[in-house]
C-alpha atoms as a printed R data frame, in Angstrom:
    type eleno elety resid chain resno       x      y       z
1   ATOM     1    CA   MET     A     1 -22.344 65.541 -85.925
2   ATOM     2    CA   ILE     A     2 -18.803 66.712 -85.184
3   ATOM     3    CA   ILE     A     3 -18.919 67.385 -81.431
4   ATOM     4    CA   THR     A     4 -18.052 63.861 -80.298
5   ATOM     5    CA   PRO     A     5 -15.222 63.282 -82.828
6   ATOM     6    CA   THR     A     6 -13.792 66.701 -81.963
7   ATOM     7    CA   ILE     A     7 -13.681 65.967 -78.233
8   ATOM     8    CA   ILE     A     8 -12.216 62.483 -78.694
9   ATOM     9    CA   SER     A     9  -9.527 63.565 -81.173
10  ATOM    10    CA   LEU     A    10  -8.762 66.611 -79.003
11  ATOM    11    CA   ARG     A    11  -8.226 64.311 -76.035
12  ATOM    12    CA   GLU     A    12  -6.047 61.881 -78.017
13  ATOM    13    CA   GLY     A    13  -4.200 64.727 -79.702
14  ATOM    14    CA   LEU     A    14  -3.495 66.377 -76.358
15  ATOM    15    CA   GLU     A    15  -1.959 63.160 -75.078
16  ATOM    16    CA   VAL     A    16   0.373 63.091 -78.099
17  ATOM    17    CA   ALA     A    17   1.110 66.799 -77.650
18  ATOM    18    CA   LEU     A    18   1.834 66.243 -73.959
19  ATOM    19    CA   ILE     A    19   4.271 63.429 -74.794
20  ATOM    20    CA   LEU     A    20   6.132 65.585 -77.321
21  ATOM    21    CA   VAL     A    21   6.173 68.644 -75.050
22  ATOM    22    CA   ILE     A    22   7.645 66.572 -72.209
23  ATOM    23    CA   MET     A    23  10.297 65.019 -74.455
24  ATOM    24    CA   LEU     A    24  11.320 68.233 -76.226
25  ATOM    25    CA   SER     A    25  11.311 70.238 -72.991
26  ATOM    26    CA   TYR     A    26  13.529 67.630 -71.332
27  ATOM    27    CA   LEU     A    27  16.055 67.847 -74.169
28  ATOM    28    CA   LYS     A    28  16.026 71.623 -73.931
29  ATOM    29    CA   LYS     A    29  16.426 71.528 -70.161
30  ATOM    30    CA   THR     A    30  19.375 69.122 -70.368
31  ATOM    31    CA   ASN     A    31  21.080 71.006 -73.234
32  ATOM    32    CA   GLN     A    32  20.540 68.157 -75.695
33  ATOM    33    CA   SER     A    33  18.387 69.989 -78.235
34  ATOM    34    CA   ASP     A    34  20.458 68.487 -81.046
35  ATOM    35    CA   LEU     A    35  18.558 65.228 -80.407
36  ATOM    36    CA   ARG     A    36  15.155 66.781 -81.120
37  ATOM    37    CA   ARG     A    37  15.136 65.476 -84.684
38  ATOM    38    CA   PHE     A    38  15.049 61.897 -83.396
39  ATOM    39    CA   VAL     A    39  11.960 62.618 -81.294
40  ATOM    40    CA   ILE     A    40  10.241 64.333 -84.221
41  ATOM    41    CA   ASN     A    41  11.202 61.636 -86.742
42  ATOM    42    CA   GLY     A    42   9.968 58.872 -84.441
43  ATOM    43    CA   SER     A    43   6.620 60.594 -83.917
44  ATOM    44    CA   VAL     A    44   6.169 61.306 -87.645
45  ATOM    45    CA   PHE     A    45   6.839 57.657 -88.505
46  ATOM    46    CA   ALA     A    46   4.330 56.608 -85.834
47  ATOM    47    CA   ALA     A    47   1.729 58.893 -87.429
48  ATOM    48    CA   ILE     A    48   2.369 57.286 -90.838
49  ATOM    49    CA   VAL     A    49   1.966 53.771 -89.412
50  ATOM    50    CA   SER     A    50  -1.245 54.851 -87.660
51  ATOM    51    CA   LEU     A    51  -2.642 56.119 -90.965
52  ATOM    52    CA   GLY     A    52  -1.742 52.738 -92.451
53  ATOM    53    CA   VAL     A    53  -3.748 50.987 -89.734
54  ATOM    54    CA   ALA     A    54  -6.719 53.264 -90.437
55  ATOM    55    CA   THR     A    55  -6.445 52.508 -94.161
56  ATOM    56    CA   VAL     A    56  -6.423 48.746 -93.599
57  ATOM    57    CA   VAL     A    57  -9.433 48.887 -91.272
58  ATOM    58    CA   GLY     A    58 -11.261 51.123 -93.748
59  ATOM    59    CA   PHE     A    59 -10.498 48.687 -96.566
60  ATOM    60    CA   PHE     A    60 -12.126 45.778 -94.754
61  ATOM    61    CA   TRP     A    61 -15.119 47.953 -93.868
62  ATOM    62    CA   GLY     A    62 -15.664 48.542 -97.582
63  ATOM    63    CA   VAL     A    63 -15.372 44.839 -98.429
64  ATOM    64    CA   PHE     A    64 -17.818 43.285 -95.950
65  ATOM    65    CA   GLU     A    65 -21.595 43.336 -96.329
66  ATOM    66    CA   GLY     A    66 -24.657 41.832 -94.666
67  ATOM    67    CA   ALA     A    67 -24.095 39.899 -91.440
68  ATOM    68    CA   MET     A    68 -20.315 40.040 -91.894
69  ATOM    69    CA   LEU     A    69 -20.511 43.844 -91.985
70  ATOM    70    CA   ASN     A    70 -22.519 43.835 -88.741
71  ATOM    71    CA   ILE     A    71 -19.927 41.573 -87.129
72  ATOM    72    CA   PHE     A    72 -17.048 43.726 -88.384
73  ATOM    73    CA   GLU     A    73 -18.652 46.983 -87.242
74  ATOM    74    CA   GLY     A    74 -19.625 45.547 -83.866
75  ATOM    75    CA   THR     A    75 -16.130 44.158 -83.301
76  ATOM    76    CA   VAL     A    76 -14.381 47.407 -84.294
77  ATOM    77    CA   VAL     A    77 -16.646 49.493 -82.067
78  ATOM    78    CA   LEU     A    78 -16.194 47.156 -79.073
79  ATOM    79    CA   ILE     A    79 -12.392 47.130 -79.501
80  ATOM    80    CA   ALA     A    80 -12.428 50.930 -79.725
81  ATOM    81    CA   ALA     A    81 -14.512 51.086 -76.530
82  ATOM    82    CA   LEU     A    82 -12.015 48.782 -74.783
83  ATOM    83    CA   LEU     A    83  -9.068 50.940 -75.876
84  ATOM    84    CA   LEU     A    84 -10.912 54.083 -74.837
85  ATOM    85    CA   THR     A    85 -11.511 52.577 -71.401
86  ATOM    86    CA   THR     A    86  -7.865 51.554 -70.941
87  ATOM    87    CA   MET     A    87  -6.780 55.036 -72.027
88  ATOM    88    CA   ILE     A    88  -9.029 56.640 -69.420
89  ATOM    89    CA   LEU     A    89  -7.885 54.272 -66.669
90  ATOM    90    CA   TRP     A    90  -4.221 54.766 -67.565
91  ATOM    91    CA   MET     A    91  -4.534 58.538 -67.375
92  ATOM    92    CA   TRP     A    92  -6.301 58.330 -64.014
93  ATOM    93    CA   LYS     A    93  -3.616 56.063 -62.552
94  ATOM    94    CA   ALA     A    94  -0.483 57.480 -64.165
95  ATOM    95    CA   GLY     A    95  -1.508 61.053 -64.932
96  ATOM    96    CA   SER     A    96   0.502 62.611 -62.130
97  ATOM    97    CA   SER     A    97   3.685 60.677 -62.940
98  ATOM    98    CA   VAL     A    98   3.601 60.700 -66.760
99  ATOM    99    CA   ALA     A    99   6.277 63.380 -67.122
100 ATOM   100    CA   LYS     A   100   8.612 61.702 -64.646
101 ATOM   101    CA   ASP     A   101   8.159 58.282 -66.277
102 ATOM   102    CA   ILE     A   102   8.850 59.632 -69.775
103 ATOM   103    CA   GLU     A   103  11.922 61.561 -68.627
104 ATOM   104    CA   THR     A   104  13.288 58.456 -66.893
105 ATOM   105    CA   SER     A   105  12.768 56.431 -70.076
106 ATOM   106    CA   MET     A   106  14.455 59.170 -72.110
107 ATOM   107    CA   GLU     A   107  17.474 59.224 -69.829
108 ATOM   108    CA   SER     A   108  17.824 55.458 -70.129
109 ATOM   109    CA   SER     A   109  17.392 55.558 -73.922
110 ATOM   110    CA   ILE     A   110  20.012 58.274 -74.356
111 ATOM   111    CA   ILE     A   111  22.523 56.377 -72.237
112 ATOM   112    CA   LYS     A   112  21.976 53.080 -74.077
113 ATOM   113    CA   GLN     A   113  21.263 54.076 -77.677
114 ATOM   114    CA   SER     A   114  21.439 57.864 -77.896
115 ATOM   115    CA   GLY     A   115  19.311 59.253 -80.746
116 ATOM   116    CA   ILE     A   116  18.023 55.905 -82.025
117 ATOM   117    CA   GLY     A   117  16.676 55.066 -78.584
118 ATOM   118    CA   LEU     A   118  14.856 58.400 -78.430
119 ATOM   119    CA   ALA     A   119  13.331 57.816 -81.859
120 ATOM   120    CA   LEU     A   120  12.106 54.373 -80.798
121 ATOM   121    CA   LEU     A   121  10.690 55.781 -77.562
122 ATOM   122    CA   SER     A   122   8.774 58.591 -79.271
123 ATOM   123    CA   PHE     A   123   7.620 56.144 -81.956
124 ATOM   124    CA   SER     A   124   6.212 53.679 -79.414
125 ATOM   125    CA   LEU     A   125   4.517 56.354 -77.305
126 ATOM   126    CA   VAL     A   126   2.931 58.175 -80.239
127 ATOM   127    CA   LEU     A   127   2.038 54.953 -82.077
128 ATOM   128    CA   ARG     A   128  -0.163 53.798 -79.208
129 ATOM   129    CA   GLU     A   129  -2.157 57.020 -79.319
130 ATOM   130    CA   GLY     A   130  -2.228 57.008 -83.121
131 ATOM   131    CA   VAL     A   131  -3.576 53.467 -83.403
132 ATOM   132    CA   GLU     A   132  -6.195 54.255 -80.772
133 ATOM   133    CA   LEU     A   133  -7.266 57.357 -82.701
134 ATOM   134    CA   SER     A   134  -7.405 55.349 -85.943
135 ATOM   135    CA   LEU     A   135  -9.794 52.834 -84.383
136 ATOM   136    CA   PHE     A   136 -11.826 55.580 -82.700
137 ATOM   137    CA   SER     A   137 -12.134 57.382 -86.040
138 ATOM   138    CA   MET     A   138 -13.345 54.190 -87.691
139 ATOM   139    CA   ALA     A   139 -15.853 53.586 -84.897
140 ATOM   140    CA   LEU     A   140 -17.092 57.172 -85.231
141 ATOM   141    CA   LEU     A   141 -17.384 56.802 -88.995
142 ATOM   142    CA   ILE     A   142 -19.479 53.660 -88.502
143 ATOM   143    CA   GLN     A   143 -21.751 55.357 -85.982
144 ATOM   144    CA   GLU     A   144 -21.960 58.919 -87.269
145 ATOM   145    CA   GLY     A   145 -20.937 59.065 -90.926
146 ATOM   146    CA   ASP     A   146 -18.454 61.067 -92.976
147 ATOM   147    CA   LEU     A   147 -18.776 64.278 -90.939
148 ATOM   148    CA   SER     A   148 -16.857 62.560 -88.145
149 ATOM   149    CA   TYR     A   149 -13.650 63.154 -90.124
150 ATOM   150    CA   VAL     A   150 -14.241 66.908 -89.899
151 ATOM   151    CA   GLY     A   151 -14.508 66.625 -86.119
152 ATOM   152    CA   VAL     A   152 -11.374 64.477 -85.898
153 ATOM   153    CA   ALA     A   153  -9.396 66.997 -87.969
154 ATOM   154    CA   LEU     A   154 -10.705 69.924 -85.906
155 ATOM   155    CA   GLY     A   155  -9.797 68.216 -82.630
156 ATOM   156    CA   LEU     A   156  -6.265 67.474 -83.831
157 ATOM   157    CA   VAL     A   157  -5.759 71.081 -84.969
158 ATOM   158    CA   LEU     A   158  -6.912 72.345 -81.563
159 ATOM   159    CA   ALA     A   159  -4.644 69.851 -79.784
160 ATOM   160    CA   ALA     A   160  -1.656 70.917 -81.899
161 ATOM   161    CA   GLY     A   161  -2.330 74.575 -81.119
162 ATOM   162    CA   ILE     A   162  -2.649 73.931 -77.378
163 ATOM   163    CA   GLY     A   163   0.485 71.763 -77.366
164 ATOM   164    CA   PHE     A   164   2.500 74.412 -79.211
165 ATOM   165    CA   GLY     A   165   1.289 77.094 -76.808
166 ATOM   166    CA   ILE     A   166   2.292 74.994 -73.787
167 ATOM   167    CA   TYR     A   167   5.723 74.236 -75.267
168 ATOM   168    CA   LYS     A   168   6.394 77.911 -75.975
169 ATOM   169    CA   GLY     A   169   5.210 78.873 -72.500
170 ATOM   170    CA   SER     A   170   2.467 81.164 -73.785
171 ATOM   171    CA   LEU     A   171  -0.346 78.909 -72.583
172 ATOM   172    CA   ARG     A   172  -0.905 77.424 -69.151
173 ATOM   173    CA   ILE     A   173  -3.620 74.867 -68.620
174 ATOM   174    CA   SER     A   174  -4.429 72.280 -65.963
175 ATOM   175    CA   MET     A   175  -4.070 69.092 -67.988
176 ATOM   176    CA   ARG     A   176  -5.245 66.969 -65.055
177 ATOM   177    CA   SER     A   177  -8.510 68.908 -64.770
178 ATOM   178    CA   LEU     A   178  -8.996 68.775 -68.527
179 ATOM   179    CA   PHE     A   179  -8.358 65.029 -68.669
180 ATOM   180    CA   ASN     A   180 -10.547 64.367 -65.634
181 ATOM   181    CA   TRP     A   181 -13.624 66.110 -66.973
182 ATOM   182    CA   THR     A   182 -13.253 64.926 -70.550
183 ATOM   183    CA   SER     A   183 -12.963 61.447 -69.035
184 ATOM   184    CA   VAL     A   184 -16.498 61.729 -67.642
185 ATOM   185    CA   PHE     A   185 -17.763 62.519 -71.135
186 ATOM   186    CA   LEU     A   186 -15.689 59.702 -72.638
187 ATOM   187    CA   ILE     A   187 -17.142 57.216 -70.137
188 ATOM   188    CA   LEU     A   188 -20.647 58.045 -71.350
189 ATOM   189    CA   PHE     A   189 -19.533 57.830 -74.962
190 ATOM   190    CA   ALA     A   190 -17.744 54.503 -74.405
191 ATOM   191    CA   ALA     A   191 -20.908 53.116 -72.799
192 ATOM   192    CA   GLY     A   192 -22.793 54.077 -75.953
193 ATOM   193    CA   MET     A   193 -20.132 52.394 -78.091
194 ATOM   194    CA   ILE     A   194 -20.492 49.172 -76.112
195 ATOM   195    CA   ALA     A   195 -24.272 49.238 -76.515
196 ATOM   196    CA   TYR     A   196 -23.894 49.911 -80.250
197 ATOM   197    CA   GLY     A   197 -21.376 47.098 -80.660
198 ATOM   198    CA   ILE     A   198 -23.721 44.694 -78.880
199 ATOM   199    CA   HIS     A   199 -26.574 45.855 -81.123
200 ATOM   200    CA   GLU     A   200 -24.550 45.070 -84.263
201 ATOM   201    CA   LEU     A   201 -23.594 41.609 -83.005
202 ATOM   202    CA   GLN     A   202 -27.222 40.909 -82.114
203 ATOM   203    CA   GLU     A   203 -28.239 42.022 -85.606
204 ATOM   204    CA   ALA     A   204 -25.749 39.509 -87.013
205 ATOM   205    CA   GLY     A   205 -27.238 36.750 -84.842
206 ATOM   206    CA   LEU     A   206 -24.080 36.216 -82.762
207 ATOM   207    CA   LEU     A   207 -25.528 37.374 -79.439
208 ATOM   208    CA   LEU     A   208 -28.792 35.690 -78.542
209 ATOM   209    CA   ILE     A   209 -28.851 36.915 -74.920
210 ATOM   210    CA   GLY     A   210 -31.345 39.657 -74.080
211 ATOM   211    CA   PRO     A   211 -32.506 40.366 -77.645
212 ATOM   212    CA   LEU     A   212 -35.981 41.589 -76.616
213 ATOM   213    CA   GLU     A   213 -36.721 45.272 -77.163
214 ATOM   214    CA   VAL     A   214 -37.085 46.932 -73.743
215 ATOM   215    CA   TRP     A   215 -38.933 49.995 -75.021
216 ATOM   216    CA   ASN     A   216 -39.527 51.989 -78.172
217 ATOM   217    CA   ILE     A   217 -39.881 55.713 -77.545
218 ATOM   218    CA   ASN     A   218 -38.989 56.805 -81.064
219 ATOM   219    CA   PRO     A   219 -41.854 59.041 -82.267
220 ATOM   220    CA   PRO     A   220 -43.361 58.147 -85.659
221 ATOM   221    CA   LEU     A   221 -42.080 59.954 -88.726
222 ATOM   222    CA   LEU     A   222 -43.611 63.323 -89.572
223 ATOM   223    CA   PRO     A   223 -46.035 63.585 -92.531
224 ATOM   224    CA   ASP     A   224 -43.227 64.848 -94.767
225 ATOM   225    CA   GLY     A   225 -41.142 61.753 -93.952
226 ATOM   226    CA   SER     A   226 -38.623 63.568 -91.723
227 ATOM   227    CA   TYR     A   227 -37.642 62.553 -88.199
228 ATOM   228    CA   PRO     A   228 -39.201 64.287 -85.142
229 ATOM   229    CA   LEU     A   229 -36.823 66.179 -82.838
230 ATOM   230    CA   LEU     A   230 -36.774 63.461 -80.158
231 ATOM   231    CA   HIS     A   231 -36.348 60.541 -82.553
232 ATOM   232    CA   GLU     A   232 -32.880 58.961 -82.273
233 ATOM   233    CA   ASN     A   233 -32.234 60.237 -85.802
234 ATOM   234    CA   GLY     A   234 -33.837 63.642 -85.172
235 ATOM   235    CA   ALA     A   235 -32.083 66.877 -84.193
236 ATOM   236    CA   ILE     A   236 -32.185 66.446 -80.396
237 ATOM   237    CA   GLY     A   237 -32.251 62.651 -80.303
238 ATOM   238    CA   GLY     A   238 -29.429 62.505 -82.855
239 ATOM   239    CA   LEU     A   239 -27.290 64.790 -80.686
240 ATOM   240    CA   ALA     A   240 -27.915 62.584 -77.637
241 ATOM   241    CA   LYS     A   241 -27.116 59.517 -79.750
242 ATOM   242    CA   ALA     A   242 -23.825 61.013 -80.914
243 ATOM   243    CA   LEU     A   243 -22.772 62.176 -77.452
244 ATOM   244    CA   PHE     A   244 -24.074 59.455 -75.145
245 ATOM   245    CA   GLY     A   245 -25.172 56.540 -77.326
246 ATOM   246    CA   TYR     A   246 -28.901 57.246 -76.936
247 ATOM   247    CA   ASN     A   247 -31.079 54.560 -78.515
248 ATOM   248    CA   GLY     A   248 -34.842 54.912 -78.767
249 ATOM   249    CA   ASN     A   249 -35.479 51.160 -78.991
250 ATOM   250    CA   PRO     A   250 -32.664 49.246 -77.237
251 ATOM   251    CA   SER     A   251 -32.528 45.560 -76.407
252 ATOM   252    CA   ALA     A   252 -32.339 44.304 -72.823
253 ATOM   253    CA   LEU     A   253 -28.647 43.424 -73.183
254 ATOM   254    CA   GLU     A   254 -27.823 46.879 -74.571
255 ATOM   255    CA   VAL     A   255 -29.488 48.593 -71.607
256 ATOM   256    CA   ALA     A   256 -27.847 46.275 -69.071
257 ATOM   257    CA   ALA     A   257 -24.372 46.705 -70.584
258 ATOM   258    CA   TYR     A   258 -24.768 50.491 -70.880
259 ATOM   259    CA   LEU     A   259 -25.864 51.007 -67.272
260 ATOM   260    CA   ALA     A   260 -23.370 48.507 -65.833
261 ATOM   261    CA   TYR     A   261 -20.445 50.135 -67.641
262 ATOM   262    CA   ILE     A   262 -21.381 53.645 -66.500
263 ATOM   263    CA   ALA     A   263 -21.931 52.539 -62.897
264 ATOM   264    CA   ILE     A   264 -18.593 50.704 -62.666
265 ATOM   265    CA   ALA     A   265 -16.563 53.346 -64.505
266 ATOM   266    CA   LEU     A   266 -17.955 56.361 -62.650
267 ATOM   267    CA   SER     A   267 -17.596 54.690 -59.249
268 ATOM   268    CA   TYR     A   268 -13.957 53.931 -60.101
269 ATOM   269    CA   PHE     A   269 -13.468 57.521 -61.273
270 ATOM   270    CA   TRP     A   270 -14.774 59.055 -58.052
271 ATOM   271    CA   ARG     A   271 -12.762 56.594 -55.962
272 ATOM   272    CA   GLU     A   272  -9.581 57.606 -57.787
273 ATOM   273    CA   ARG     A   273 -10.393 61.300 -57.301
274 ATOM   274    CA   LYS     A   274 -10.804 60.757 -53.556
275 ATOM   275    CA   THR     A   275  -7.553 58.773 -53.403
276 ATOM   276    CA   LEU     A   276  -5.612 61.522 -55.190
277 ATOM   277    CA   ALA     A   277  -7.205 64.187 -52.989
278 ATOM   278    CA   SER     A   278  -6.233 62.206 -49.882
279 ATOM   279    CA   ILE     A   279  -2.636 61.864 -51.102
280 ATOM   280    CA   GLY     A   280  -2.519 65.590 -51.819
281 ATOM   281    CA   GLN     A   281  -3.730 66.414 -48.303
282 ATOM   282    CA   LYS     A   282  -1.109 64.117 -46.742
283 ATOM   283    CA   GLU     A   283   1.659 65.726 -48.800
284 ATOM   284    CA   SER     A   284   0.467 69.190 -47.767
285 ATOM   285    CA   THR     A   285   0.459 68.115 -44.118
286 ATOM   286    CA   LYS     A   286   4.031 66.790 -44.415
287 ATOM   287    CA   VAL     A   287   5.215 70.065 -45.936
288 ATOM   288    CA   ALA     A   288   3.513 72.034 -43.177
289 ATOM   289    CA   LEU     A   289   5.125 69.884 -40.468
290 ATOM   290    CA   VAL     A   290   8.578 70.239 -42.035
291 ATOM   291    CA   SER     A   291   8.143 73.985 -42.269
């Protein structure tokens, strides 16, 4: 299943692309294009370090087995869900001021350290996204198997193409709308990650709260040994599992955590949307009064 990895890596890749577009456009606008190499070098080094993080995590995944593997997988997935949540919240809160904040940081870096400061800035900004993507990729590999790498690669290629088009001015897209609606999908996916992480820790015997199976709606295997369509490993059930963390036989704690996360996150999302809409209306009113 490559849909989920594609969407997640597209989202992460677009954030990196947005950072680079803002930085390179600022240098072009201020006639400092000679400093572009520092931005590019910093981002490339960040990508290399991120790959190193992914390699280390993958190494430990191959070493552990039994209960330790359950603990490792559950921990990685829960950390990835936490990072995914902070990423979503950060974009909701700072989305409208990202460009201004980055440009202010660039101006300060150029004044203090010139090119080296720019390299460090691009490195730190891209590294955060790269480490997040490394952990997400590992979590996806744990949940969905080797095909997740195909989705991650596809999402990054799409993000690079969109970023290049925006930088060259040949593509215009509402990044806020894109981030908002992919955030709704990511909330559902993160809820599934949390439930999966809890499941792994319960399997390892670390979480003894709410272990009872709430229901089991997985249909029995077909006579040929294959999974029915609605089974969590079947065609339709597997798609729902990949996209939204569907589980045909969850524990009580998994269900409670899944529903609580979605309720809290979506209520926060709609509250932020209303706040931004209210601010936009006030700004429009001010402009009208001045006119």
